[in-house]
PDB file of C-alpha atoms in Angstrom:
ATOM      1  CA  ARG A   1     -36.891 -40.954 -10.644  1.00 44.00           C
ATOM      2  CA  ALA A   2     -35.287 -38.033  -8.372  1.00 48.00           C
ATOM      3  CA  PRO A   3     -31.746 -37.897  -8.965  1.00 47.00           C
ATOM      4  CA  LYS A   4     -29.176 -38.667  -6.445  1.00 51.00           C
ATOM      5  CA  GLY A   5     -25.874 -38.355  -5.178  1.00 66.00           C
ATOM      6  CA  ARG A   6     -23.880 -37.462  -8.234  1.00 84.00           C
ATOM      7  CA  CYS A   7     -25.667 -37.417 -11.418  1.00 92.00           C
ATOM      8  CA  PHE A   8     -24.983 -34.190 -13.553  1.00 92.00           C
ATOM      9  CA  CYS A   9     -28.342 -34.144 -15.266  1.00 93.00           C
ATOM     10  CA  ALA A  10     -30.949 -32.275 -12.258  1.00 89.00           C
ATOM     11  CA  ASP A  11     -33.883 -33.276 -14.761  1.00 89.00           C
ATOM     12  CA  LYS A  12     -34.918 -35.592 -17.524  1.00 87.00           C
ATOM     13  CA  GLY A  13     -33.276 -33.177 -19.656  1.00 93.00           C
ATOM     14  CA  VAL A  14     -34.073 -31.253 -23.436  1.00 96.00           C
ATOM     15  CA  ASN A  15     -36.229 -32.999 -25.502  1.00 96.00           C
ATOM     16  CA  MET A  16     -34.180 -31.615 -28.407  1.00 95.00           C
ATOM     17  CA  VAL A  17     -31.108 -30.035 -30.207  1.00 95.00           C
ATOM     18  CA  SER A  18     -30.058 -29.221 -33.396  1.00 94.00           C
ATOM     19  CA  PRO A  19     -28.021 -31.623 -34.967  1.00 92.00           C
ATOM     20  CA  LYS A  20     -25.740 -28.869 -36.072  1.00 91.00           C
ATOM     21  CA  LEU A  21     -24.795 -28.463 -32.455  1.00 93.00           C
ATOM     22  CA  ILE A  22     -23.995 -31.304 -31.571  1.00 94.00           C
ATOM     23  CA  GLU A  23     -20.262 -31.575 -30.899  1.00 93.00           C
ATOM     24  CA  LYS A  24     -20.491 -35.378 -29.061  1.00 93.00           C
ATOM     25  CA  VAL A  25     -23.691 -37.725 -26.915  1.00 95.00           C
ATOM     26  CA  GLU A  26     -21.722 -39.431 -23.464  1.00 95.00           C
ATOM     27  CA  ILE A  27     -24.325 -41.947 -21.994  1.00 94.00           C
ATOM     28  CA  THR A  28     -23.347 -42.702 -18.528  1.00 92.00           C
ATOM     29  CA  PRO A  29     -24.698 -45.765 -17.219  1.00 90.00           C
ATOM     30  CA  PRO A  30     -26.209 -46.062 -13.601  1.00 88.00           C
ATOM     31  CA  SER A  31     -22.910 -45.922 -11.451  1.00 86.00           C
ATOM     32  CA  PRO A  32     -22.674 -46.227  -7.343  1.00 86.00           C
ATOM     33  CA  SER A  33     -22.051 -41.983  -7.729  1.00 86.00           C
ATOM     34  CA  CYS A  34     -25.923 -42.018  -9.867  1.00 89.00           C
ATOM     35  CA  GLU A  35     -29.461 -44.325 -10.300  1.00 87.00           C
ATOM     36  CA  ASN A  36     -30.303 -42.977 -13.285  1.00 86.00           C
ATOM     37  CA  GLN A  37     -29.076 -43.357 -16.518  1.00 87.00           C
ATOM     38  CA  GLU A  38     -27.561 -40.056 -18.161  1.00 92.00           C
ATOM     39  CA  ILE A  39     -27.415 -38.217 -22.006  1.00 94.00           C
ATOM     40  CA  VAL A  40     -25.606 -35.757 -22.129  1.00 95.00           C
ATOM     41  CA  VAL A  41     -25.102 -33.459 -25.193  1.00 96.00           C
ATOM     42  CA  THR A  42     -21.896 -31.536 -25.898  1.00 96.00           C
ATOM     43  CA  LEU A  43     -22.643 -28.036 -27.930  1.00 95.00           C
ATOM     44  CA  LYS A  44     -20.217 -26.389 -30.910  1.00 92.00           C
ATOM     45  CA  ASN A  45     -20.817 -23.385 -29.106  1.00 84.00           C
ATOM     46  CA  GLY A  46     -18.414 -22.835 -26.404  1.00 75.00           C
ATOM     47  CA  MET A  47     -18.419 -27.306 -25.595  1.00 74.00           C
ATOM     48  CA  GLU A  48     -22.212 -25.640 -23.615  1.00 91.00           C
ATOM     49  CA  GLN A  49     -23.076 -29.299 -22.501  1.00 95.00           C
ATOM     50  CA  LYS A  50     -26.919 -30.292 -21.949  1.00 95.00           C
ATOM     51  CA  CYS A  51     -29.351 -32.631 -20.481  1.00 96.00           C
ATOM     52  CA  LEU A  52     -30.886 -34.777 -23.357  1.00 94.00           C
ATOM     53  CA  ASN A  53     -34.073 -36.460 -22.178  1.00 92.00           C
ATOM     54  CA  PRO A  54     -33.405 -40.244 -23.340  1.00 88.00           C
ATOM     55  CA  GLU A  55     -37.237 -40.256 -23.914  1.00 87.00           C
ATOM     56  CA  SER A  56     -37.667 -38.294 -26.816  1.00 92.00           C
ATOM     57  CA  LYS A  57     -38.194 -39.122 -30.030  1.00 92.00           C
ATOM     58  CA  PHE A  58     -35.486 -37.107 -31.242  1.00 94.00           C
ATOM     59  CA  THR A  59     -32.746 -38.357 -28.597  1.00 92.00           C
ATOM     60  CA  GLN A  60     -33.644 -41.916 -29.596  1.00 89.00           C
ATOM     61  CA  LYS A  61     -33.645 -41.277 -33.627  1.00 90.00           C
ATOM     62  CA  TYR A  62     -30.326 -39.233 -33.272  1.00 90.00           C
ATOM     63  CA  ILE A  63     -29.125 -41.851 -31.913  1.00 89.00           C
ATOM     64  CA  MET A  64     -30.652 -45.055 -33.987  1.00 85.00           C
ATOM     65  CA  LYS A  65     -29.076 -42.877 -37.026  1.00 84.00           C
ATOM     66  CA  ALA A  66     -25.261 -42.536 -35.928  1.00 80.00           C
ATOM     67  CA  LEU A  67     -25.516 -46.881 -35.368  1.00 78.00           C
ATOM     68  CA  LYS A  68     -26.925 -46.935 -38.691  1.00 71.00           C
ATOM     69  CA  LYS A  69     -24.807 -44.455 -40.733  1.00 60.00           C
ATOM     70  CA  ARG A  70     -22.062 -46.537 -40.346  1.00 52.00           C
ATOM     71  CA  LEU A  71     -23.798 -49.482 -41.640  1.00 47.00           C
ATOM     72  CA  ALA A  72     -24.652 -48.034 -45.203  1.00 44.00           C
TER      73      ALA A  72
ATOM     74  CA  ARG B   1     -13.662 -45.438 -44.141  1.00 44.00           C
ATOM     75  CA  ALA B   2      -9.881 -44.862 -43.765  1.00 48.00           C
ATOM     76  CA  PRO B   3      -9.446 -42.180 -40.781  1.00 48.00           C
ATOM     77  CA  LYS B   4      -8.857 -38.404 -41.525  1.00 51.00           C
ATOM     78  CA  GLY B   5      -7.337 -35.928 -40.199  1.00 66.00           C
ATOM     79  CA  ARG B   6      -7.545 -35.610 -35.982  1.00 84.00           C
ATOM     80  CA  CYS B   7     -10.001 -38.504 -35.655  1.00 92.00           C
ATOM     81  CA  PHE B   8      -9.295 -40.303 -31.968  1.00 92.00           C
ATOM     82  CA  CYS B   9     -10.331 -43.937 -33.441  1.00 93.00           C
ATOM     83  CA  ALA B  10      -8.012 -45.644 -36.205  1.00 89.00           C
ATOM     84  CA  ASP B  11      -9.984 -48.196 -36.809  1.00 89.00           C
ATOM     85  CA  LYS B  12     -13.070 -49.663 -37.156  1.00 88.00           C
ATOM     86  CA  GLY B  13     -11.911 -50.112 -32.891  1.00 93.00           C
ATOM     87  CA  VAL B  14     -13.311 -53.340 -30.573  1.00 96.00           C
ATOM     88  CA  ASN B  15     -16.110 -55.387 -31.109  1.00 96.00           C
ATOM     89  CA  MET B  16     -16.856 -55.784 -27.189  1.00 96.00           C
ATOM     90  CA  VAL B  17     -16.007 -54.658 -23.988  1.00 95.00           C
ATOM     91  CA  SER B  18     -17.339 -55.755 -20.592  1.00 94.00           C
ATOM     92  CA  PRO B  19     -20.034 -53.689 -19.440  1.00 92.00           C
ATOM     93  CA  LYS B  20     -19.213 -53.737 -16.080  1.00 91.00           C
ATOM     94  CA  LEU B  21     -16.047 -51.594 -16.851  1.00 93.00           C
ATOM     95  CA  ILE B  22     -17.969 -49.231 -19.047  1.00 94.00           C
ATOM     96  CA  GLU B  23     -17.667 -45.407 -17.001  1.00 93.00           C
ATOM     97  CA  LYS B  24     -19.607 -43.392 -20.723  1.00 93.00           C
ATOM     98  CA  VAL B  25     -19.639 -43.749 -23.900  1.00 95.00           C
ATOM     99  CA  GLU B  26     -19.230 -41.192 -25.783  1.00 95.00           C
ATOM    100  CA  ILE B  27     -20.587 -40.765 -29.656  1.00 94.00           C
ATOM    101  CA  THR B  28     -19.236 -38.392 -32.051  1.00 92.00           C
ATOM    102  CA  PRO B  29     -20.702 -37.303 -35.232  1.00 90.00           C
ATOM    103  CA  PRO B  30     -18.988 -37.308 -38.068  1.00 88.00           C
ATOM    104  CA  SER B  31     -16.993 -33.371 -38.159  1.00 86.00           C
ATOM    105  CA  PRO B  32     -14.728 -30.836 -40.606  1.00 86.00           C
ATOM    106  CA  SER B  33     -11.838 -32.499 -38.277  1.00 86.00           C
ATOM    107  CA  CYS B  34     -12.602 -35.936 -38.944  1.00 89.00           C
ATOM    108  CA  GLU B  35     -15.338 -37.860 -41.638  1.00 87.00           C
ATOM    109  CA  ASN B  36     -15.545 -40.699 -39.580  1.00 86.00           C
ATOM    110  CA  GLN B  37     -19.056 -41.382 -37.084  1.00 87.00           C
ATOM    111  CA  GLU B  38     -16.887 -42.285 -33.930  1.00 92.00           C
ATOM    112  CA  ILE B  39     -17.970 -44.315 -31.152  1.00 94.00           C
ATOM    113  CA  VAL B  40     -15.150 -44.275 -28.079  1.00 95.00           C
ATOM    114  CA  VAL B  41     -15.920 -45.853 -24.692  1.00 96.00           C
ATOM    115  CA  THR B  42     -14.041 -44.974 -20.808  1.00 96.00           C
ATOM    116  CA  LEU B  43     -13.394 -47.456 -19.045  1.00 95.00           C
ATOM    117  CA  LYS B  44     -13.742 -47.130 -15.335  1.00 92.00           C
ATOM    118  CA  ASN B  45      -9.982 -48.541 -14.980  1.00 84.00           C
ATOM    119  CA  GLY B  46      -7.884 -45.626 -14.601  1.00 75.00           C
ATOM    120  CA  MET B  47     -10.031 -44.083 -17.435  1.00 74.00           C
ATOM    121  CA  GLU B  48      -8.789 -46.360 -20.463  1.00 91.00           C
ATOM    122  CA  GLN B  49     -10.664 -45.362 -23.882  1.00 95.00           C
ATOM    123  CA  LYS B  50     -11.231 -47.438 -26.788  1.00 95.00           C
ATOM    124  CA  CYS B  51     -12.895 -47.196 -29.832  1.00 96.00           C
ATOM    125  CA  LEU B  52     -16.150 -48.803 -30.221  1.00 94.00           C
ATOM    126  CA  ASN B  53     -16.890 -50.654 -33.302  1.00 92.00           C
ATOM    127  CA  PRO B  54     -20.371 -49.013 -34.461  1.00 88.00           C
ATOM    128  CA  GLU B  55     -20.964 -52.144 -36.434  1.00 88.00           C
ATOM    129  CA  SER B  56     -20.667 -54.666 -34.096  1.00 91.00           C
ATOM    130  CA  LYS B  57     -24.112 -56.446 -32.521  1.00 92.00           C
ATOM    131  CA  PHE B  58     -22.447 -55.821 -29.044  1.00 94.00           C
ATOM    132  CA  THR B  59     -22.201 -51.974 -29.296  1.00 92.00           C
ATOM    133  CA  GLN B  60     -25.899 -51.992 -31.077  1.00 89.00           C
ATOM    134  CA  LYS B  61     -27.151 -53.370 -28.126  1.00 90.00           C
ATOM    135  CA  TYR B  62     -25.690 -52.295 -25.238  1.00 90.00           C
ATOM    136  CA  ILE B  63     -26.703 -48.654 -26.388  1.00 89.00           C
ATOM    137  CA  MET B  64     -30.511 -49.444 -27.629  1.00 85.00           C
ATOM    138  CA  LYS B  65     -30.611 -50.878 -24.321  1.00 84.00           C
ATOM    139  CA  ALA B  66     -29.129 -48.024 -22.659  1.00 79.00           C
ATOM    140  CA  LEU B  67     -31.729 -45.741 -24.289  1.00 78.00           C
ATOM    141  CA  LYS B  68     -35.363 -48.070 -23.666  1.00 72.00           C
ATOM    142  CA  LYS B  69     -34.165 -48.507 -19.583  1.00 61.00           C
ATOM    143  CA  ARG B  70     -35.353 -44.991 -19.046  1.00 52.00           C
ATOM    144  CA  LEU B  71     -39.005 -46.533 -20.958  1.00 47.00           C
ATOM    145  CA  ALA B  72     -39.343 -49.163 -18.727  1.00 44.00           C
TER     146      ALA B  72
END
């Protein structure tokens, strides 16, 4: 899907980011201003922001792990 | 676990939020400034922020669905 309107991500984004560099992960649902689901990761080094590919194994595993951590 | 340091969430947070009101969901991994995994939801109405219980069924389902949406 091509990004439309005021999407933050111009493309699918990176497949992977070093977990140690992750400050936070933002999940934005589709909205009138952007029809795409977006996942943006903010990095610790200078607060750089990168789009994270929601389909990548890394993204799926990282987020699943984050949810499970509190279940332990 | 009790919150320590500069955690945003004072407690587990709410179990549920109306999905229509969700502007974005932020996942913050444990860090030196807060030892807890935190999930904060920003609402569309006035950008109010609420802590979301990572253990609640709603949170798990909402985030899983967000990941799967791009796989369809």
